[in-house]
Short mmCIF file of N, CA and C in Angstrom, two decimals:
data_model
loop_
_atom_site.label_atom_id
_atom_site.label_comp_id
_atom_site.label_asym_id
_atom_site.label_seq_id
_atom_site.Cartn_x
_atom_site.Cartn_y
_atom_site.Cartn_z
N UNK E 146 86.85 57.90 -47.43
CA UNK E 146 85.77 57.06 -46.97
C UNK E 146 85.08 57.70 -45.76
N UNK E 147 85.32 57.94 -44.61
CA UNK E 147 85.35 58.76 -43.62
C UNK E 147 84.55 60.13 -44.05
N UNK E 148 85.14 60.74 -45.03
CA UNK E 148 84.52 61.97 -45.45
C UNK E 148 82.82 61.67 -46.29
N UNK E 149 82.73 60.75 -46.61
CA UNK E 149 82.07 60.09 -47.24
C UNK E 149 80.80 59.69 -46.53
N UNK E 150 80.69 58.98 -45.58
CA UNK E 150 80.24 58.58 -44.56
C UNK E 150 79.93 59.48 -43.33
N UNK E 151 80.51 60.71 -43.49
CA UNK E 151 80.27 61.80 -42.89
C UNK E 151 79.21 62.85 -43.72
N UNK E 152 79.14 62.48 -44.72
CA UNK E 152 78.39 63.24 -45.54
C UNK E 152 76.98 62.64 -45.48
N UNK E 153 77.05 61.20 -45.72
CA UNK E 153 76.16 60.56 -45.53
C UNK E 153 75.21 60.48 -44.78
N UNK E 154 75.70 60.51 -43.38
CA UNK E 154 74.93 60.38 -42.16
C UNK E 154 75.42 61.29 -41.78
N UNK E 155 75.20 62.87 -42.11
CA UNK E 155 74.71 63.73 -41.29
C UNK E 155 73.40 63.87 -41.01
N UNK E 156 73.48 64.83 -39.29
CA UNK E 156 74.14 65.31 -38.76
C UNK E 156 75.14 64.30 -37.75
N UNK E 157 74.89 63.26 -38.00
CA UNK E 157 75.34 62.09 -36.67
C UNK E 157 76.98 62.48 -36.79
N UNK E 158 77.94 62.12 -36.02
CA UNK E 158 79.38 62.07 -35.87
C UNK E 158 79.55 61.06 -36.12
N UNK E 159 81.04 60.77 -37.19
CA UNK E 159 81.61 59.98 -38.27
C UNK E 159 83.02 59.83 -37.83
N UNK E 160 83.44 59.22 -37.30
CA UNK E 160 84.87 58.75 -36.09
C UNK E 160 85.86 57.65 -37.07
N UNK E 161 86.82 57.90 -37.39
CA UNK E 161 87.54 57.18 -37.82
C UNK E 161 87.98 56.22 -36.52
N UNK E 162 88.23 54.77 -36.62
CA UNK E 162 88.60 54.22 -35.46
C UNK E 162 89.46 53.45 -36.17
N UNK E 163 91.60 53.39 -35.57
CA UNK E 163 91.74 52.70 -36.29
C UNK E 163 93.30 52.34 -35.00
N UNK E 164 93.71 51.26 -34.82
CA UNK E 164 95.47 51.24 -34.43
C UNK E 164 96.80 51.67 -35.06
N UNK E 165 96.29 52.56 -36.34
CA UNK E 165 97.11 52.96 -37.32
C UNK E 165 97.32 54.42 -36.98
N UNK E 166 98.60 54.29 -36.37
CA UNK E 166 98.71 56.26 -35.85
C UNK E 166 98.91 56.98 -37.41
N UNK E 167 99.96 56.20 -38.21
CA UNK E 167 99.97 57.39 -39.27
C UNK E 167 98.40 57.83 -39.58
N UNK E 168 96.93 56.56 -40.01
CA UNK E 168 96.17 56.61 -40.22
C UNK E 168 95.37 57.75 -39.86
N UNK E 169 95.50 58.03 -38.63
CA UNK E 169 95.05 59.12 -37.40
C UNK E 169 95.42 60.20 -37.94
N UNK E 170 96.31 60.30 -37.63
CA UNK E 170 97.46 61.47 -37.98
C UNK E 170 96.70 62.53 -39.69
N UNK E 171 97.25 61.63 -39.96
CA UNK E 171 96.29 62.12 -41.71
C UNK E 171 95.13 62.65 -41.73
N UNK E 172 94.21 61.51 -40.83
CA UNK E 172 92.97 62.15 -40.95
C UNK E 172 92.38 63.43 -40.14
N UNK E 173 93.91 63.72 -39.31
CA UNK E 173 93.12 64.71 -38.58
C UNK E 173 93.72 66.04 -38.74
N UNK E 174 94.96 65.56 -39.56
CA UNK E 174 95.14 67.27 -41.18
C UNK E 174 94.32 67.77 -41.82
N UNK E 175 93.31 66.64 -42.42
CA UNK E 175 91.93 66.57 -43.36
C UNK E 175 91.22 66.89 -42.48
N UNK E 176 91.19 67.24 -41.15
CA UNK E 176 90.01 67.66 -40.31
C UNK E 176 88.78 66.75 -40.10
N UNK E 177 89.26 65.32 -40.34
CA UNK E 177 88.46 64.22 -40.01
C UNK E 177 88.91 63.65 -38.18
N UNK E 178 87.37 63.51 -37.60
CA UNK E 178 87.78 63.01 -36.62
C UNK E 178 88.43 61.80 -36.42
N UNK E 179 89.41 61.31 -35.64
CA UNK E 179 90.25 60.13 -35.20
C UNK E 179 89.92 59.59 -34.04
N UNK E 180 90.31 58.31 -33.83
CA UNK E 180 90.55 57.61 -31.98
C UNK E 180 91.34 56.18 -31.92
N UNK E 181 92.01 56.09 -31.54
CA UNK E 181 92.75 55.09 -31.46
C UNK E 181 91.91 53.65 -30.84
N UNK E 182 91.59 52.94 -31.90
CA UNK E 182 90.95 51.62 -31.32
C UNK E 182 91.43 51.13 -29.85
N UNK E 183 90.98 50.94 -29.09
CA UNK E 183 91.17 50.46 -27.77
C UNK E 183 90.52 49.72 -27.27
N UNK E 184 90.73 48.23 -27.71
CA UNK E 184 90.02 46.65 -27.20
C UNK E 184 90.35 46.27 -25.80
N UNK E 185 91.36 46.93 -25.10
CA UNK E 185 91.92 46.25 -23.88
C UNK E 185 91.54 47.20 -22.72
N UNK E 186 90.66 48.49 -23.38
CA UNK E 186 90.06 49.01 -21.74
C UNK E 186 88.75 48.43 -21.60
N UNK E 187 88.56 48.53 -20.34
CA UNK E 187 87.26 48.29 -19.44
C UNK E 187 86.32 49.47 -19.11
N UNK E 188 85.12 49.50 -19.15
CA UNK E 188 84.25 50.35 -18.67
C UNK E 188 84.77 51.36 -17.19
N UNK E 189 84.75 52.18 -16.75
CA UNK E 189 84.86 52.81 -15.70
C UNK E 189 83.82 53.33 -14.93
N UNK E 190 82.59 53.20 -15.61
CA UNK E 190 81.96 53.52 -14.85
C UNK E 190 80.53 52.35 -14.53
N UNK E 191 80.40 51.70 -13.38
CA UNK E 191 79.69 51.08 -13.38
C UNK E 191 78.24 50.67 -13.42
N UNK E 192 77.53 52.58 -13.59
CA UNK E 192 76.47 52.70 -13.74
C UNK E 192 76.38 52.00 -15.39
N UNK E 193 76.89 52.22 -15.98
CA UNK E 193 76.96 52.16 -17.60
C UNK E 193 76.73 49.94 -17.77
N UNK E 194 77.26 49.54 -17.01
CA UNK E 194 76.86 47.76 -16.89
C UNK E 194 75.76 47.32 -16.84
N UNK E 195 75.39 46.24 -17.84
CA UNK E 195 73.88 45.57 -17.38
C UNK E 195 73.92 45.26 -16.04
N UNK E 196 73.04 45.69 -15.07
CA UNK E 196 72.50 45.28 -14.04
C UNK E 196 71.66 43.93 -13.91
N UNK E 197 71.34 43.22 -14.79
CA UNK E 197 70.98 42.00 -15.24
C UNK E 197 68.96 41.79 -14.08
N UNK E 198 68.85 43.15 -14.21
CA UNK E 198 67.05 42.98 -13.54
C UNK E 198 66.40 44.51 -14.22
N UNK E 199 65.39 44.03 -14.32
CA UNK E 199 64.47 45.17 -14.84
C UNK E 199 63.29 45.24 -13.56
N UNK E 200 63.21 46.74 -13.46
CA UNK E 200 62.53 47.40 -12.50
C UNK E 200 61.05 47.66 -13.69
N UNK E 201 60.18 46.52 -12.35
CA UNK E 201 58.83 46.09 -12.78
C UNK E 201 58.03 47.38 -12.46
N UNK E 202 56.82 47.91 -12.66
CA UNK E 202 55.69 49.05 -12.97
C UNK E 202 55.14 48.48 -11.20
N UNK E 203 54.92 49.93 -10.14
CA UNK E 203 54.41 49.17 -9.15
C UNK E 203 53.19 48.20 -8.87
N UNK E 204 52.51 48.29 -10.36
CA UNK E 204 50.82 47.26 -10.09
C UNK E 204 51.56 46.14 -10.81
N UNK E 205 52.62 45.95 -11.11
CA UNK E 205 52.82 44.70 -12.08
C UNK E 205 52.13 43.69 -11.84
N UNK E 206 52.31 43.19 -10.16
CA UNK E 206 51.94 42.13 -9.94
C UNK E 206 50.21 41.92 -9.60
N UNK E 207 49.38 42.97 -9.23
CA UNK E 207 48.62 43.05 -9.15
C UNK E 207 47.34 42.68 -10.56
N UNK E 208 48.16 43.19 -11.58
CA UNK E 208 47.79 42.89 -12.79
C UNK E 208 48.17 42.19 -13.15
N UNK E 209 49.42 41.20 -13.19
CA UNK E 209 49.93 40.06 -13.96
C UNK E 209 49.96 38.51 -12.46
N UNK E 210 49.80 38.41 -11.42
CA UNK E 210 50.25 38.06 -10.64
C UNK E 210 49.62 36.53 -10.80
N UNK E 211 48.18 36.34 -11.50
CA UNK E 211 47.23 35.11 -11.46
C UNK E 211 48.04 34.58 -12.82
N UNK E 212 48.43 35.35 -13.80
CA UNK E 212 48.41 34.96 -15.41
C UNK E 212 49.47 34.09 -15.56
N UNK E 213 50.84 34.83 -14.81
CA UNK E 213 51.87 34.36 -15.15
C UNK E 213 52.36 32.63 -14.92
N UNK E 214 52.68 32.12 -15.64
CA UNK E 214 52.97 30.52 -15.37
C UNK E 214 54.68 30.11 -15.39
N UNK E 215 54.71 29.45 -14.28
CA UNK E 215 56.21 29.26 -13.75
C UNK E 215 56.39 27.48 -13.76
N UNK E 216 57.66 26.94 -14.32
CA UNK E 216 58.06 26.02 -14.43
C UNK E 216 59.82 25.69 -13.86
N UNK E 217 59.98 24.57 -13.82
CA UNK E 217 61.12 23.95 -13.87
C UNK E 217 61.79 23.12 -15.00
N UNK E 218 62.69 23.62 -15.85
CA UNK E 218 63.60 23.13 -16.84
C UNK E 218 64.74 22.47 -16.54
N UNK E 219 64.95 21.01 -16.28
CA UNK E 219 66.33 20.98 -15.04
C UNK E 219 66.58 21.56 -14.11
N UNK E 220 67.28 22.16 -13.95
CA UNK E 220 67.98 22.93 -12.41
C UNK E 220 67.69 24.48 -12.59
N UNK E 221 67.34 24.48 -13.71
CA UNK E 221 66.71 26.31 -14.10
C UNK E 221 65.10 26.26 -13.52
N UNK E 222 64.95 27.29 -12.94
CA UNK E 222 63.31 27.81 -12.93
C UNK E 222 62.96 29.09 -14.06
N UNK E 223 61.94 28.43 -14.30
CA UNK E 223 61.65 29.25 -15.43
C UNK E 223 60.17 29.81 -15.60
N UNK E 224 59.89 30.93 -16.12
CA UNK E 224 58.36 31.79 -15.83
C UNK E 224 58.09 32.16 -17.01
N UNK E 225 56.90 32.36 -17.19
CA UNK E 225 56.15 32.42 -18.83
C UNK E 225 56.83 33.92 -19.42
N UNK E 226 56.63 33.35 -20.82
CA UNK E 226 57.11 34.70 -22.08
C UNK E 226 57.07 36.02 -21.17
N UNK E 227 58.00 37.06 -21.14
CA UNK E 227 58.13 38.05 -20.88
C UNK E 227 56.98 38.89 -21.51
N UNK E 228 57.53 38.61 -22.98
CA UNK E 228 56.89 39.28 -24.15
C UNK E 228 55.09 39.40 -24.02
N UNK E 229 54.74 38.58 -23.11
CA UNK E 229 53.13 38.75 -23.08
C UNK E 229 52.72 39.39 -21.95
N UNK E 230 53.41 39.94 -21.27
CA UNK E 230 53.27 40.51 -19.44
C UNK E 230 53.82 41.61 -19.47
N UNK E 231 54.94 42.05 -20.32
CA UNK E 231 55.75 43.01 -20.04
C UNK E 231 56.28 43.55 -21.60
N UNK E 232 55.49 44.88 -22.08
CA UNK E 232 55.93 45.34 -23.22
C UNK E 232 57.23 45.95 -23.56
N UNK E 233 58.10 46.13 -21.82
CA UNK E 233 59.06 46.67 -22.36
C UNK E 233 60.39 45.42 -22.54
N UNK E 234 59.77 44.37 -22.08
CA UNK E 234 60.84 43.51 -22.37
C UNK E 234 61.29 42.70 -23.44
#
């Protein structure tokens, strides 16, 4: 399957991922790449995390600053569609 899927989508890399060492093991006689599934690590590096803000264009506001419309939803504040102000969002 692996070999298969490697054929398929070349040139991309085709990774067997599995908790099955014999599984591994085999596939990497056959010269198929392996990696041991690993659900319980964490990122290490923290550049790699959503930063949870997007860095606006310096005229943003100059150009969007009259358009945009801002409300209150309960205890949330809330500001008009991204999608019409900002193409990359």
């Amino acid at each position: 399957m692996v070999e298969a899927l490697r054929v398929l989508h070349a040139p991309r890399e085709v990774v067997l991922v599995s908790k099955d060492i014999n599984m591994r093991v085999k596939a990497r006689a056959l010269g198929l790449a392996a990696e041991d599934y690993q659900n319980d690590k964490t990122l290490e590096d923290g550049d790699m995390l959503y930063a949870g803000s997007l860095a606006l264009p310096p005229d943003f506001w100059s150009k969007h600053g009259k358009t945009i419309e801002s409300w209150q939803q309960g205890a949330t504040p809330t500001t008009g569609s991204p999608a019409r102000w900002c193409p990359a969002c």
